[in-house]
Amino acid sequence: MAHLLNTPFVPSAQSLRRTHPILSPPSLICGRRSRSSVQAKIREIFMPALSSTMTEGKIVSWVKSEGDKLSKGESVVVVESDKADMDVETFYDGYLAAIMVEEGGVASVGSAIALLAESEAEIAEAKAKANSSSSSSSSSPPAATAPEPQVETAAENVASVAVPKPTPVAAVASKHPASEGGKRIVASPYAKKLAKELKVDLGRIVGSGPLGRIVAKDVEAAASAAVESTVAAAVGATVSPGIELGTLLPFTTMQGAVSKNMVESLSVPTFRVGYTITTDALDALYKKVKSKGVTMTALLAKATALALAKHPVVNSSCRDGNSFTYNSSINIAVAVALDGGLITPVLQDADKVDIYSLSRKWKELVDKARAKQLQPHEYNSGTFTLSNLGMFGVDRFDAILPPGTGAIMAVGASQPSVVATKDGRIGMKNQMQVNVTADHRVIYGADLASFLQTLASIIEDPKDLTF
């Protein structure tokens, strides 16, 4: 596949245990520059496009150091996209001759981040080229305003980009410590160098990189926490770690992606319909199956998928403003809050998967989302979105429609309510409020009303959810 694409590197998402290569990337992510700029035996490692919305990426960690020998298929660098951290693998043997973008640095898609030499003899030449490229970049006048980066469509003649100063990022807890029982500490070369400069003990840090590897942001977070604890002890005040009040901070990659999507959604004409659903039967079912690993999220996703199967227009989508698609699959995206962002893992074919498998899949997706290891198809293939704030006691709210989808449903908390029974008496029932935001170009009020009636009948008599 690599020789067909003529690309030396392609990205892959790496779970906490194994790496999964992406054999057919959606766009050209890497390649060679023209022979006039780089000789055949020195290849460039480009910033890959890890998703259709990615315009720039941040270097999380270099898995290899300068001078290391590389074998075909080995991971070279971990890149942070707008939604996940993914590996970039080499499809050539050689030596990592020069790193052009350090850990924490940001580069536009298609720009060179390192050089690969075919043999040790070319390492010095590659370093000279990297230094020359860096010098020319630093000597060029800075732009007055940094425009939004554009995705490169070809790898040839891609100019080097200046590397912004890394912004410290709060460390994410990991289940895989970099050092156990006196074993050697697994850390990136830059993290080791930074720890020495900041006088941070690597043995006390839990790494957030692949397999618990300590990366630069972990060291920065540890150093920042140490300083904050010292200051707090001195003044006798409690300070929230990682937050400096009154400080102006740029968006993270994920926050930037969320911001772009939310602004884009404003161009879609939407309307909202609310509905009150009695949940006594659903609550009783949940108590029965909870011990078997079934989650309320899976139950709601399954009920929604079964209702969508009867109302395909609510599962449709309009992308060009001139036509719409009846989606062939019912893929339920569920909003998950992350530290400093939001992501929507997708339960694919939720109408066809049994509730127990759906619950196991949901747990797997959440774990991968929090570890930033979701593959693109696991977060960008949703056809209908759920956003649930009921666990926080929120009784009702409206959700913003994600671009490219037809509807999103906001789910509030199930709460005891005083209601009138059919025979005129007063009784108590658990009820929840759901509000659906829909694209009015393809979905109309009667469509949503009919869909919500079907959803309510499924939730109020949930016998089909466990089949």
Coordinates of C-alpha atoms in Angstrom, one line a residue:
M1 CA 0.0 0.0 0.0
A2 CA 2.9 2.4 0.8
H3 CA 4.4 2.1 -2.6
L4 CA 1.0 2.7 -4.2
L5 CA 0.6 5.9 -2.2
N6 CA 4.2 6.8 -2.7
T7 CA 4.3 7.8 1.0
P8 CA 7.0 6.9 3.4
F9 CA 4.8 7.4 6.5
V10 CA 1.2 6.8 7.3
P11 CA -0.5 7.4 10.7
S12 CA -2.1 4.8 12.9
A13 CA -4.2 4.9 16.0
Q14 CA -2.5 3.1 18.9
S15 CA -4.5 1.7 21.7
L16 CA -2.9 1.1 25.0
R17 CA -1.8 -2.4 24.0
R18 CA -1.3 -2.5 20.3
T19 CA -1.0 -0.5 17.1
H20 CA -3.4 -0.6 14.2
P21 CA -2.1 0.7 10.9
I22 CA -4.3 2.8 8.7
L23 CA -3.8 1.2 5.3
S24 CA -5.8 3.7 3.2
P25 CA -5.6 7.2 4.6
P26 CA -8.3 9.6 3.3
S27 CA -5.8 12.2 2.0
L28 CA -2.2 12.4 1.1
I29 CA -0.4 12.7 4.4
C30 CA 3.3 12.2 3.6
G31 CA 5.6 12.0 0.7
R32 CA 8.8 13.3 -0.8
R33 CA 9.8 16.7 -1.8
S34 CA 11.0 17.3 -5.3
R35 CA 14.5 15.9 -6.0
S36 CA 15.9 19.5 -6.3
S37 CA 15.2 20.1 -2.6
V38 CA 15.9 16.7 -1.0
Q39 CA 18.0 13.9 -2.3
A40 CA 16.4 10.5 -2.7
K41 CA 18.3 9.0 0.2
I42 CA 17.0 11.6 2.6
R43 CA 13.3 11.5 3.1
E44 CA 11.1 13.9 5.0
I45 CA 8.6 12.9 7.7
F46 CA 5.5 15.1 7.2
M47 CA 2.8 16.2 9.7
P48 CA 0.0 13.7 8.7
A49 CA -3.7 14.5 8.3
L50 CA -5.2 12.2 10.9
S51 CA -8.8 13.4 10.2
S52 CA -10.7 15.2 7.6
T53 CA -11.0 18.3 9.9
M54 CA -7.3 18.4 10.9
T55 CA -5.3 21.4 9.7
E56 CA -2.4 21.2 12.1
G57 CA -1.0 18.8 14.7
K58 CA 1.0 18.9 17.9
I59 CA 3.9 16.6 18.6
V60 CA 3.1 14.7 21.8
S61 CA 6.3 12.7 21.9
W62 CA 9.0 11.4 19.8
V63 CA 9.1 7.6 20.2
K64 CA 12.6 7.5 18.7
S65 CA 15.6 9.8 19.2
E66 CA 17.9 11.4 16.7
G67 CA 20.4 8.8 15.4
D68 CA 18.1 5.8 16.2
K69 CA 17.9 3.1 13.5
L70 CA 14.3 2.6 12.2
S71 CA 12.7 -0.5 10.8
K72 CA 9.8 -0.6 8.4
G73 CA 6.5 -0.4 10.4
E74 CA 8.0 1.1 13.6
S75 CA 6.3 4.0 15.3
V76 CA 8.4 7.2 15.1
V77 CA 6.3 10.0 16.7
V78 CA 3.0 10.4 18.5
V79 CA 0.9 13.3 17.1
E80 CA -2.1 15.0 18.7
S81 CA -4.9 15.7 16.3
D82 CA -8.1 17.5 17.1
K83 CA -9.6 14.4 18.7
A84 CA -7.0 11.8 19.5
D85 CA -3.3 10.9 19.8
M86 CA -2.0 8.7 17.0
D87 CA 1.2 7.2 16.0
V88 CA 3.1 7.9 12.7
E89 CA 4.9 4.8 11.4
T90 CA 7.7 4.5 8.9
F91 CA 7.4 2.3 5.8
Y92 CA 11.2 2.6 5.1
D93 CA 14.3 1.4 6.9
G94 CA 16.8 4.1 7.9
Y95 CA 17.9 6.4 10.6
L96 CA 16.1 9.3 12.3
A97 CA 18.6 11.9 11.3
A98 CA 17.1 15.2 12.4
I99 CA 14.0 16.2 14.4
M100 CA 12.7 19.5 13.1
V101 CA 9.7 20.0 15.4
E102 CA 10.3 19.2 19.1
E103 CA 7.8 17.8 21.5
G104 CA 5.1 20.3 22.3
G105 CA 5.6 22.0 18.9
V106 CA 2.8 22.5 16.4
A107 CA 3.1 22.1 12.6
S108 CA 0.7 22.5 9.7
V109 CA -0.5 19.4 7.9
G110 CA 2.0 18.5 5.2
S111 CA 5.0 20.3 6.6
A112 CA 8.2 18.5 7.5
I113 CA 8.7 17.5 11.1
A114 CA 11.8 15.4 10.7
L115 CA 14.3 13.9 8.3
L116 CA 15.0 10.2 7.7
A117 CA 18.4 9.1 6.3
E118 CA 18.8 5.9 4.5
S119 CA 22.3 5.2 6.0
E120 CA 24.5 6.6 8.8
A121 CA 26.5 8.4 6.1
E122 CA 23.7 10.7 5.3
I123 CA 22.9 11.7 8.9
A124 CA 25.3 14.7 8.9
E125 CA 23.9 15.9 5.5
A126 CA 20.4 15.6 6.8
K127 CA 21.2 17.6 10.0
A128 CA 22.7 20.3 7.8
K129 CA 19.6 20.5 5.7
A130 CA 17.4 20.7 8.9
N131 CA 19.6 23.4 10.3
S132 CA 19.5 25.3 7.0
S133 CA 15.7 25.0 6.9
S134 CA 15.4 26.1 10.5
S135 CA 17.6 29.2 9.9
S136 CA 15.6 30.2 6.8
S137 CA 12.4 29.9 8.7
S138 CA 13.6 32.0 11.7
S139 CA 15.1 34.7 9.4
S140 CA 11.8 35.3 7.5
P141 CA 9.6 38.2 8.8
P142 CA 6.8 37.1 11.1
A143 CA 3.2 37.4 9.8
A144 CA 1.1 40.2 11.4
T145 CA -1.9 37.8 11.9
A146 CA -1.7 34.0 11.8
P147 CA -4.4 32.8 9.5
E148 CA -6.1 29.4 10.0
P149 CA -3.8 26.7 8.6
Q150 CA -5.1 25.0 5.4
V151 CA -4.8 21.3 4.7
E152 CA -2.1 20.6 2.1
T153 CA -3.3 18.6 -0.9
A154 CA 0.2 17.6 -2.1
A155 CA 3.5 16.9 -0.3
E156 CA 5.8 18.5 -2.8
N157 CA 7.4 21.9 -2.2
V158 CA 6.0 22.1 1.4
A159 CA 7.8 24.9 3.3
S160 CA 9.1 24.4 6.8
V161 CA 7.0 26.0 9.5
A162 CA 8.2 27.9 12.5
V163 CA 7.6 26.0 15.7
P164 CA 5.6 27.9 18.3
K165 CA 6.7 27.7 21.9
P166 CA 5.1 24.7 23.6
T167 CA 2.2 25.4 25.9
P168 CA 2.3 23.4 29.2
V169 CA -0.6 21.0 29.3
A170 CA -2.1 19.3 32.4
A171 CA -1.0 15.7 32.6
V172 CA -3.6 13.0 32.1
A173 CA -3.7 10.1 34.5
S174 CA -2.6 6.8 33.1
K175 CA -3.1 3.2 34.3
H176 CA 0.3 2.3 32.9
P177 CA 3.1 3.8 35.1
A178 CA 6.5 4.3 33.4
S179 CA 8.3 2.7 36.3
E180 CA 7.3 -0.2 38.5
G181 CA 9.3 -1.9 41.2
G182 CA 12.7 -0.4 40.3
K183 CA 12.4 -1.2 36.6
R184 CA 13.9 1.3 34.1
I185 CA 12.0 4.5 33.6
V186 CA 10.4 4.8 30.1
A187 CA 10.5 8.5 29.0
S188 CA 11.1 10.4 25.8
P189 CA 14.5 12.0 25.3
Y190 CA 13.1 15.5 25.5
A191 CA 11.2 14.6 28.7
K192 CA 14.5 13.4 30.3
K193 CA 16.3 16.5 29.3
L194 CA 13.4 18.7 30.6
A195 CA 13.3 16.8 33.9
K196 CA 17.0 17.4 34.4
E197 CA 16.6 21.1 33.8
L198 CA 13.5 21.5 36.0
K199 CA 14.9 19.2 38.7
V200 CA 11.9 16.8 38.5
D201 CA 12.2 13.2 39.7
L202 CA 10.9 11.0 36.8
G203 CA 10.4 8.1 39.2
R204 CA 7.4 10.0 40.7
I205 CA 5.7 10.7 37.5
V206 CA 2.9 8.7 35.9
G207 CA 3.3 8.9 32.1
S208 CA 0.4 9.8 29.8
G209 CA 2.1 8.6 26.6
P210 CA 1.7 5.2 24.9
L211 CA 2.1 2.4 27.4
G212 CA 2.8 4.8 30.2
R213 CA 5.7 6.5 28.5
I214 CA 6.6 9.9 30.2
V215 CA 6.4 12.8 27.7
A216 CA 7.3 16.5 28.0
K217 CA 3.9 17.6 29.1
D218 CA 4.0 15.2 32.1
V219 CA 7.3 16.7 33.3
E220 CA 6.0 20.3 32.8
A221 CA 2.8 19.4 34.8
A222 CA 4.8 17.9 37.6
A223 CA 7.1 20.9 37.8
S224 CA 4.1 23.3 37.7
A225 CA 2.4 21.3 40.5
A226 CA 5.5 21.4 42.6
V227 CA 5.8 25.2 42.3
E228 CA 2.1 25.7 43.0
S229 CA 2.2 23.5 46.1
T230 CA 5.2 25.4 47.4
V231 CA 3.5 28.8 46.9
A232 CA 0.2 27.5 48.4
A233 CA 2.1 26.3 51.5
A234 CA 3.8 29.6 51.8
V235 CA 0.7 31.8 51.7
G236 CA -1.6 29.2 53.3
A237 CA -4.0 29.3 50.3
T238 CA -5.5 26.5 48.2
V239 CA -5.0 26.9 44.5
S240 CA -6.5 24.8 41.8
P241 CA -3.6 22.9 40.1
G242 CA -2.9 23.9 36.5
I243 CA -5.1 27.1 36.6
E244 CA -3.7 30.6 36.7
L245 CA -6.5 33.1 37.2
G246 CA -6.3 36.1 34.9
T247 CA -4.1 34.3 32.3
L248 CA -5.0 34.4 28.6
L249 CA -4.6 30.9 27.1
P250 CA -4.8 29.8 23.5
F251 CA -7.3 27.0 22.5
T252 CA -6.0 23.5 22.7
T253 CA -6.2 21.5 19.5
M254 CA -9.5 19.9 20.6
Q255 CA -11.0 23.2 21.8
G256 CA -10.1 24.7 18.5
A257 CA -11.9 21.9 16.6
V258 CA -15.0 22.2 18.9
S259 CA -15.1 26.0 18.4
K260 CA -14.9 25.6 14.6
N261 CA -17.7 23.1 14.6
M262 CA -19.9 25.2 16.8
V263 CA -19.5 28.3 14.6
E264 CA -20.2 26.2 11.5
S265 CA -23.4 24.9 13.1
L266 CA -24.8 28.5 13.2
S267 CA -25.3 28.4 9.4
V268 CA -27.8 25.5 9.7
P269 CA -31.5 26.5 10.3
T270 CA -32.6 24.5 13.3
F271 CA -35.7 24.2 15.5
R272 CA -36.3 22.4 18.8
V273 CA -39.1 20.1 20.1
G274 CA -39.4 19.0 23.7
Y275 CA -41.1 15.9 25.2
T276 CA -41.7 14.5 28.6
I277 CA -41.2 10.7 29.0
T278 CA -42.2 8.5 32.0
T279 CA -39.2 6.4 33.0
D280 CA -40.5 4.1 35.8
A281 CA -40.3 1.0 33.6
L282 CA -36.9 1.9 32.2
D283 CA -35.5 2.6 35.7
A284 CA -36.8 -0.8 36.8
L285 CA -35.2 -2.5 33.9
Y286 CA -31.9 -0.8 34.6
K287 CA -31.9 -2.0 38.2
K288 CA -32.3 -5.6 36.8
V289 CA -29.5 -5.5 34.2
K290 CA -27.1 -3.1 35.9
S291 CA -25.3 -6.0 37.6
K292 CA -24.7 -7.5 34.1
G293 CA -22.7 -4.5 33.0
V294 CA -25.5 -2.7 31.2
T295 CA -25.3 1.1 31.4
M296 CA -28.1 3.7 31.2
T297 CA -26.3 5.3 28.3
A298 CA -26.5 2.0 26.3
L299 CA -30.2 1.7 27.1
L300 CA -31.0 5.2 25.9
A301 CA -28.9 4.7 22.8
K302 CA -30.6 1.4 22.0
A303 CA -34.1 3.0 22.6
T304 CA -33.2 5.9 20.3
A305 CA -31.8 3.6 17.6
L306 CA -35.0 1.5 17.6
A307 CA -37.1 4.7 17.3
L308 CA -34.9 6.0 14.5
A309 CA -35.4 2.7 12.6
K310 CA -39.1 3.6 12.3
H311 CA -38.4 7.3 11.4
P312 CA -35.4 7.3 8.9
V313 CA -35.9 11.0 8.1
V314 CA -34.8 11.9 11.6
N315 CA -31.6 9.9 11.0
S316 CA -30.9 11.7 7.7
S317 CA -28.4 14.4 7.0
C318 CA -27.8 17.4 4.7
R319 CA -24.3 18.4 3.9
D320 CA -24.4 20.6 0.8
G321 CA -27.7 22.5 1.2
N322 CA -29.1 21.0 -2.0
S323 CA -29.8 17.4 -1.1
F324 CA -30.0 15.0 1.8
T325 CA -29.1 11.4 2.6
Y326 CA -31.1 8.7 4.3
N327 CA -28.3 7.1 6.2
S328 CA -28.0 3.4 5.7
S329 CA -26.7 2.8 9.3
I330 CA -28.0 4.1 12.6
N331 CA -24.9 5.2 14.4
I332 CA -25.5 6.9 17.8
A333 CA -22.9 9.4 18.8
V334 CA -22.8 10.2 22.5
A335 CA -21.2 13.3 23.9
V336 CA -18.4 12.7 26.4
A337 CA -16.8 15.6 28.4
L338 CA -13.0 15.5 28.5
D339 CA -10.6 17.7 30.4
G340 CA -10.6 20.8 28.2
G341 CA -12.8 19.5 25.5
L342 CA -15.6 17.3 24.2
I343 CA -15.8 14.2 22.0
T344 CA -18.6 12.0 20.6
P345 CA -17.7 8.3 20.5
V346 CA -20.0 6.4 18.2
L347 CA -22.1 3.3 18.9
Q348 CA -22.3 1.9 15.4
D349 CA -25.4 0.0 14.2
A350 CA -27.0 0.5 17.6
D351 CA -30.3 -0.8 16.4
K352 CA -28.8 -4.2 15.6
V353 CA -26.4 -4.8 18.5
D354 CA -27.7 -6.4 21.7
I355 CA -27.7 -4.3 24.8
Y356 CA -25.0 -6.3 26.5
S357 CA -22.6 -6.0 23.6
L358 CA -23.5 -2.3 23.2
S359 CA -22.7 -1.6 26.9
R360 CA -19.3 -3.4 26.6
K361 CA -18.6 -1.4 23.5
W362 CA -19.5 1.9 25.2
K363 CA -17.2 1.2 28.1
E364 CA -14.4 0.5 25.6
L365 CA -15.1 3.7 23.7
V366 CA -15.1 5.8 26.8
D367 CA -11.8 4.4 28.0
K368 CA -10.2 5.0 24.6
A369 CA -11.7 8.6 24.5
R370 CA -10.2 9.5 27.9
A371 CA -6.8 8.0 26.8
K372 CA -7.1 10.0 23.5
Q373 CA -6.8 6.7 21.5
L374 CA -10.1 6.8 19.5
Q375 CA -9.7 6.0 15.8
P376 CA -11.4 8.6 13.4
H377 CA -14.3 6.2 12.5
E378 CA -15.0 5.8 16.2
Y379 CA -15.9 9.5 16.6
N380 CA -16.8 11.0 13.2
S381 CA -19.3 8.4 11.9
G382 CA -22.4 9.4 14.0
T383 CA -25.7 9.9 12.3
F384 CA -27.7 11.0 15.4
T385 CA -26.3 12.5 18.6
L386 CA -27.2 12.1 22.3
S387 CA -26.1 14.6 25.0
N388 CA -27.0 13.5 28.5
L389 CA -26.6 15.9 31.5
G390 CA -29.1 14.0 33.6
M391 CA -26.4 12.6 35.9
F392 CA -25.6 16.2 37.0
G393 CA -29.3 16.8 38.0
V394 CA -30.0 19.0 35.0
D395 CA -33.7 18.7 34.2
R396 CA -33.7 20.2 30.7
F397 CA -31.3 21.9 28.2
D398 CA -30.9 22.5 24.5
A399 CA -28.0 21.0 22.5
I400 CA -26.2 22.5 19.5
L401 CA -26.5 20.5 16.3
P402 CA -23.2 19.0 15.2
P403 CA -22.4 19.8 11.5
G404 CA -23.2 17.0 9.1
T405 CA -26.0 15.5 11.1
G406 CA -29.8 15.9 11.1
A407 CA -30.6 15.9 14.8
I408 CA -29.3 15.9 18.4
M409 CA -31.2 15.0 21.5
A410 CA -30.6 16.6 24.9
V411 CA -31.5 14.3 27.8
G412 CA -32.3 15.6 31.3
A413 CA -32.5 13.9 34.6
S414 CA -35.3 11.4 35.5
Q415 CA -37.1 13.0 38.5
P416 CA -40.2 12.1 40.6
S417 CA -43.1 14.2 39.4
V418 CA -46.7 14.6 40.6
V419 CA -49.0 13.6 37.7
A420 CA -52.7 13.0 37.1
T421 CA -53.6 9.4 36.3
K422 CA -56.0 8.4 33.5
D423 CA -58.8 7.8 36.1
G424 CA -58.4 11.3 37.5
R425 CA -56.3 10.6 40.5
I426 CA -53.0 12.1 41.6
G427 CA -49.9 9.9 41.5
M428 CA -46.1 10.0 41.5
K429 CA -44.1 9.0 38.4
N430 CA -40.4 9.3 37.4
Q431 CA -40.2 11.5 34.3
M432 CA -37.4 13.0 32.2
Q433 CA -37.5 15.8 29.7
V434 CA -35.8 15.4 26.3
N435 CA -35.3 18.2 23.8
V436 CA -34.4 17.5 20.1
T437 CA -32.6 20.1 18.0
A438 CA -33.0 19.3 14.3
D439 CA -32.0 20.6 10.8
H440 CA -35.2 22.2 9.5
R441 CA -34.1 21.8 5.9
V442 CA -34.9 18.1 6.0
I443 CA -36.7 17.4 9.2
Y444 CA -40.0 19.0 10.1
G445 CA -42.0 19.4 13.3
A446 CA -44.4 16.5 12.6
D447 CA -41.4 14.3 11.9
L448 CA -39.9 15.0 15.4
A449 CA -43.3 14.8 17.1
S450 CA -43.9 11.3 15.6
F451 CA -40.3 10.2 16.4
L452 CA -40.6 11.3 20.1
Q453 CA -43.9 9.5 20.5
T454 CA -42.3 6.3 19.3
L455 CA -39.3 6.9 21.6
A456 CA -41.6 7.4 24.5
S457 CA -43.5 4.2 23.8
I458 CA -40.2 2.2 23.7
I459 CA -38.9 3.7 27.0
E460 CA -42.2 3.3 28.8
D461 CA -42.5 -0.3 27.7
P462 CA -38.8 -1.3 27.3
K463 CA -39.2 -5.1 26.8
D464 CA -37.6 -4.8 23.3
L465 CA -34.4 -3.3 24.6
T466 CA -33.0 -6.5 26.0
F467 CA -33.6 -8.7 22.9

